Amino acid sequence: DELDAATSDTLDALEDVLDAVRARRPDTPHWEFCEGLMTALLCTRRTVAEDEWLPVVFGDEADAVFASPAERTRFIMNWLAREAQLRAALEAPVESLDDARALAPAVIDWRGLFASLPEDERAEVQADDASAPALARLWALGFMSAVEVWAQDWEPPRDKEIAESMDDALDCIAELQDDDGGPPALNLHDENGPPSVSEARFDAFGEALWAVYDLYDIAKSLGPRVAPARSEKV
């Protein structure tokens, strides 16, 4: 689906900053990973502060990765803008993922993209990276990284039914960390390009998006974790 102008501008700005940082620090993650992490943070039971998630994205010396205060400000402002866009999607009462208001992560069909390149460019890209990630794999890795880093905030509640719902939802997302082993049937980068995504993978991605809605609603209903009350009385 085509992105609206505001979303495109926000994502372009974030990619520009990440590209600039990646030129200095090649291990800087792609935005798709960051978006998965951001989505998980929106589903976390408490608000995770900037000084907590920045080091997860950029490493321990998070503040040192930016070339200037202006570059840092541009990244943070557009991060917050994208966060607001995702939150609006999760708050919208959608009944179909085809709804224009539905959650639509900024994921790329990398295999479709590479397969659609001219032969000379494709050979050059494959020489650098022979195994393109499967659809939404980077997004799922980012999401599950947040679940791992903030594991205490993601501990299931005592309510068994809610805990089971959380586990099922996380399993749907974690499944996307695996490769797409099905026969290619769709190209999500270019509908006329060579098939690059299996029907099973496409369906699993849809299930993962509904799982995000479930996790968001659970987090809202539970609220932040509360430390058990302690008394000094004997």
Short mmCIF file of C-alpha atoms in Angstrom, two decimals:
data_model
loop_
_atom_site.label_atom_id
_atom_site.label_comp_id
_atom_site.label_asym_id
_atom_site.label_seq_id
_atom_site.Cartn_x
_atom_site.Cartn_y
_atom_site.Cartn_z
CA ASP A 1 0.00 0.00 0.00
CA GLU A 2 1.13 3.54 -0.71
CA LEU A 3 2.04 5.61 2.32
CA ASP A 4 0.51 9.01 2.94
CA ALA A 5 2.74 12.06 2.61
CA ALA A 6 3.23 12.58 6.36
CA THR A 7 4.25 8.97 6.93
CA SER A 8 6.59 9.00 3.93
CA ASP A 9 8.25 12.22 5.08
CA THR A 10 8.73 10.84 8.59
CA LEU A 11 10.21 7.55 7.41
CA ASP A 12 12.45 9.30 4.89
CA ALA A 13 13.83 11.58 7.62
CA LEU A 14 14.50 8.61 9.92
CA GLU A 15 16.20 6.67 7.12
CA ASP A 16 18.34 9.70 6.26
CA VAL A 17 19.64 9.96 9.81
CA LEU A 18 20.24 6.21 10.06
CA ASP A 19 22.11 6.23 6.74
CA ALA A 20 24.32 9.05 7.99
CA VAL A 21 25.01 7.24 11.25
CA ARG A 22 25.58 3.94 9.40
CA ALA A 23 28.29 5.61 7.30
CA ARG A 24 30.18 6.14 10.55
CA ARG A 25 28.95 3.00 12.35
CA PRO A 26 28.23 0.18 9.90
CA ASP A 27 26.46 -1.94 12.53
CA THR A 28 23.63 0.61 12.86
CA PRO A 29 20.32 -1.25 12.39
CA HIS A 30 17.96 -0.68 9.50
CA TRP A 31 14.78 1.25 10.25
CA GLU A 32 12.66 -1.90 9.90
CA PHE A 33 14.35 -3.31 13.02
CA CYS A 34 13.83 0.01 14.84
CA GLU A 35 10.16 0.06 13.88
CA GLY A 36 9.69 -3.42 15.33
CA LEU A 37 11.32 -2.27 18.55
CA MET A 38 9.19 0.88 18.61
CA THR A 39 6.02 -1.16 18.11
CA ALA A 40 6.93 -3.38 21.05
CA LEU A 41 7.59 -0.32 23.20
CA LEU A 42 4.06 0.88 22.44
CA CYS A 43 2.80 -2.48 23.72
CA THR A 44 4.94 -2.39 26.87
CA ARG A 45 3.00 -1.84 30.09
CA ARG A 46 4.93 1.29 31.02
CA THR A 47 6.43 4.15 29.04
CA VAL A 48 10.07 3.32 28.34
CA ALA A 49 12.16 6.47 28.52
CA GLU A 50 14.35 7.74 25.71
CA ASP A 51 17.53 7.15 27.72
CA GLU A 52 16.53 3.48 27.97
CA TRP A 53 15.73 2.70 24.34
CA LEU A 54 18.38 4.83 22.62
CA PRO A 55 21.26 2.59 23.83
CA VAL A 56 19.35 -0.48 22.60
CA VAL A 57 19.19 1.02 19.11
CA PHE A 58 22.68 2.46 18.92
CA GLY A 59 24.71 0.77 21.63
CA ASP A 60 25.95 1.94 25.00
CA GLU A 61 27.32 5.24 23.70
CA ALA A 62 24.02 6.32 22.17
CA ASP A 63 24.62 10.06 22.45
CA ALA A 64 28.01 9.74 20.73
CA VAL A 65 26.59 8.32 17.50
CA PHE A 66 25.08 11.58 16.31
CA ALA A 67 27.28 14.03 14.44
CA SER A 68 25.54 17.05 15.96
CA PRO A 69 22.74 18.03 18.33
CA ALA A 70 20.67 18.92 15.25
CA GLU A 71 21.03 15.38 13.87
CA ARG A 72 19.99 13.92 17.20
CA THR A 73 17.00 16.26 17.43
CA ARG A 74 15.91 15.37 13.91
CA PHE A 75 16.00 11.68 14.75
CA ILE A 76 14.11 12.04 18.04
CA MET A 77 11.45 14.34 16.62
CA ASN A 78 10.74 11.99 13.73
CA TRP A 79 10.85 8.98 16.06
CA LEU A 80 8.10 10.62 18.12
CA ALA A 81 6.14 11.42 14.96
CA ARG A 82 6.31 7.82 13.77
CA GLU A 83 5.41 6.62 17.26
CA ALA A 84 2.28 8.78 17.15
CA GLN A 85 1.35 7.33 13.75
CA LEU A 86 1.66 3.76 15.03
CA ARG A 87 -0.25 4.56 18.21
CA ALA A 88 -3.08 6.06 16.17
CA ALA A 89 -3.26 2.86 14.14
CA LEU A 90 -3.38 0.74 17.29
CA GLU A 91 -6.09 2.94 18.77
CA ALA A 92 -8.25 2.84 15.63
CA PRO A 93 -11.27 0.49 15.75
CA VAL A 94 -10.34 -1.50 12.64
CA GLU A 95 -11.90 -4.78 11.59
CA SER A 96 -9.72 -5.42 8.56
CA LEU A 97 -6.04 -4.88 7.79
CA ASP A 98 -7.20 -3.39 4.49
CA ASP A 99 -8.61 -0.44 6.47
CA ALA A 100 -6.56 2.67 5.72
CA ARG A 101 -6.30 3.27 9.48
CA ALA A 102 -4.88 -0.20 10.22
CA LEU A 103 -1.37 -0.89 11.47
CA ALA A 104 0.99 -0.95 8.48
CA PRO A 105 4.62 -1.40 9.59
CA ALA A 106 7.36 0.02 7.40
CA VAL A 107 8.65 -3.37 6.27
CA ILE A 108 10.30 -4.11 2.94
CA ASP A 109 10.02 -7.15 0.73
CA TRP A 110 13.81 -7.30 0.44
CA ARG A 111 13.79 -10.37 -1.75
CA GLY A 112 11.24 -8.81 -4.06
CA LEU A 113 13.28 -5.62 -4.18
CA PHE A 114 16.51 -7.42 -5.07
CA ALA A 115 14.78 -9.70 -7.58
CA SER A 116 13.31 -6.66 -9.33
CA LEU A 117 16.68 -4.95 -9.79
CA PRO A 118 18.39 -4.98 -13.20
CA GLU A 119 20.66 -7.99 -13.57
CA ASP A 120 23.93 -6.07 -13.20
CA GLU A 121 22.72 -4.29 -10.04
CA ARG A 122 21.32 -7.51 -8.62
CA ALA A 123 24.65 -9.27 -9.05
CA GLU A 124 26.41 -6.42 -7.26
CA VAL A 125 23.97 -6.46 -4.34
CA GLN A 126 24.08 -10.24 -4.00
CA ALA A 127 27.87 -10.09 -3.88
CA ASP A 128 27.51 -7.97 -0.74
CA ASP A 129 24.50 -9.71 0.79
CA ALA A 130 23.58 -13.04 -0.74
CA SER A 131 20.75 -13.78 1.67
CA ALA A 132 18.11 -11.06 1.85
CA PRO A 133 15.93 -11.24 4.98
CA ALA A 134 12.47 -12.73 4.64
CA LEU A 135 9.43 -10.46 4.80
CA ALA A 136 9.12 -8.77 8.23
CA ARG A 137 12.03 -10.72 9.73
CA LEU A 138 13.91 -7.55 10.75
CA TRP A 139 10.70 -6.09 12.16
CA ALA A 140 10.08 -9.21 14.25
CA LEU A 141 13.70 -9.24 15.47
CA GLY A 142 13.29 -5.65 16.63
CA PHE A 143 10.01 -6.41 18.39
CA MET A 144 11.34 -9.49 20.17
CA SER A 145 14.55 -7.65 21.12
CA ALA A 146 12.45 -5.18 23.09
CA VAL A 147 10.59 -8.05 24.77
CA GLU A 148 13.93 -9.56 25.77
CA VAL A 149 15.59 -6.34 26.93
CA TRP A 150 12.59 -5.28 29.02
CA ALA A 151 11.69 -8.81 30.05
CA GLN A 152 10.49 -7.76 33.50
CA ASP A 153 7.90 -5.47 31.92
CA TRP A 154 6.75 -8.32 29.70
CA GLU A 155 6.26 -10.90 32.43
CA PRO A 156 2.79 -12.41 32.04
CA PRO A 157 0.14 -11.53 34.64
CA ARG A 158 -1.31 -14.02 37.10
CA ASP A 159 -4.51 -14.21 35.11
CA LYS A 160 -4.00 -17.43 33.14
CA GLU A 161 -6.29 -16.47 30.28
CA ILE A 162 -4.52 -13.16 29.69
CA ALA A 163 -1.10 -14.81 30.10
CA GLU A 164 -2.04 -17.39 27.48
CA SER A 165 -3.24 -14.67 25.11
CA MET A 166 0.10 -12.86 25.53
CA ASP A 167 2.06 -16.02 24.82
CA ASP A 168 0.02 -16.78 21.72
CA ALA A 169 0.44 -13.24 20.41
CA LEU A 170 4.20 -13.23 21.01
CA ASP A 171 4.50 -16.62 19.31
CA CYS A 172 2.86 -15.15 16.19
CA ILE A 173 5.45 -12.38 16.07
CA ALA A 174 8.41 -14.59 17.00
CA GLU A 175 7.52 -16.95 14.15
CA LEU A 176 8.51 -14.21 11.69
CA GLN A 177 12.11 -14.39 12.95
CA ASP A 178 12.41 -17.64 10.99
CA ASP A 179 13.04 -17.84 7.26
CA ASP A 180 10.27 -18.02 4.68
CA GLY A 181 10.51 -21.62 3.56
CA GLY A 182 7.33 -21.69 1.47
CA PRO A 183 7.12 -21.46 -2.32
CA PRO A 184 7.26 -17.81 -3.47
CA ALA A 185 3.87 -16.59 -4.70
CA LEU A 186 3.80 -12.79 -4.28
CA ASN A 187 6.09 -9.84 -4.84
CA LEU A 188 5.17 -7.06 -2.41
CA HIS A 189 7.74 -4.66 -3.85
CA ASP A 190 6.57 -4.90 -7.45
CA GLU A 191 3.36 -6.77 -8.20
CA ASN A 192 4.74 -7.55 -11.67
CA GLY A 193 8.11 -8.69 -10.34
CA PRO A 194 9.30 -12.23 -9.67
CA PRO A 195 7.50 -13.93 -6.75
CA SER A 196 9.43 -13.46 -3.50
CA VAL A 197 7.03 -14.08 -0.59
CA SER A 198 5.06 -17.24 0.12
CA GLU A 199 1.34 -17.17 0.82
CA ALA A 200 2.06 -18.70 4.23
CA ARG A 201 4.50 -15.90 5.10
CA PHE A 202 2.07 -13.21 4.00
CA ASP A 203 -0.67 -14.76 6.13
CA ALA A 204 1.70 -15.12 9.11
CA PHE A 205 2.56 -11.41 8.84
CA GLY A 206 -1.15 -10.57 8.97
CA GLU A 207 -1.59 -12.75 12.06
CA ALA A 208 1.37 -10.97 13.67
CA LEU A 209 -0.27 -7.59 13.11
CA TRP A 210 -3.46 -8.74 14.83
CA ALA A 211 -1.23 -10.07 17.61
CA VAL A 212 0.19 -6.57 18.08
CA TYR A 213 -3.34 -5.25 18.53
CA ASP A 214 -3.95 -7.91 21.19
CA LEU A 215 -0.73 -7.05 23.03
CA TYR A 216 -1.50 -3.32 22.89
CA ASP A 217 -4.96 -3.86 24.35
CA ILE A 218 -3.59 -6.15 27.07
CA ALA A 219 -0.94 -3.59 28.06
CA LYS A 220 -3.58 -0.85 28.26
CA SER A 221 -5.90 -2.97 30.36
CA LEU A 222 -3.19 -4.10 32.79
CA GLY A 223 -1.31 -0.81 33.15
CA PRO A 224 2.22 -0.53 34.58
CA ARG A 225 3.44 -3.26 36.87
CA VAL A 226 3.03 -2.37 40.53
CA ALA A 227 5.58 -3.48 43.10
CA PRO A 228 4.01 -5.57 45.88
CA ALA A 229 3.12 -3.58 48.97
CA ARG A 230 5.49 -4.06 51.88
CA SER A 231 4.89 -3.31 55.53
CA GLU A 232 7.45 -2.56 58.18
CA LYS A 233 5.07 -3.84 60.82
CA VAL A 234 5.77 -7.14 62.52
#
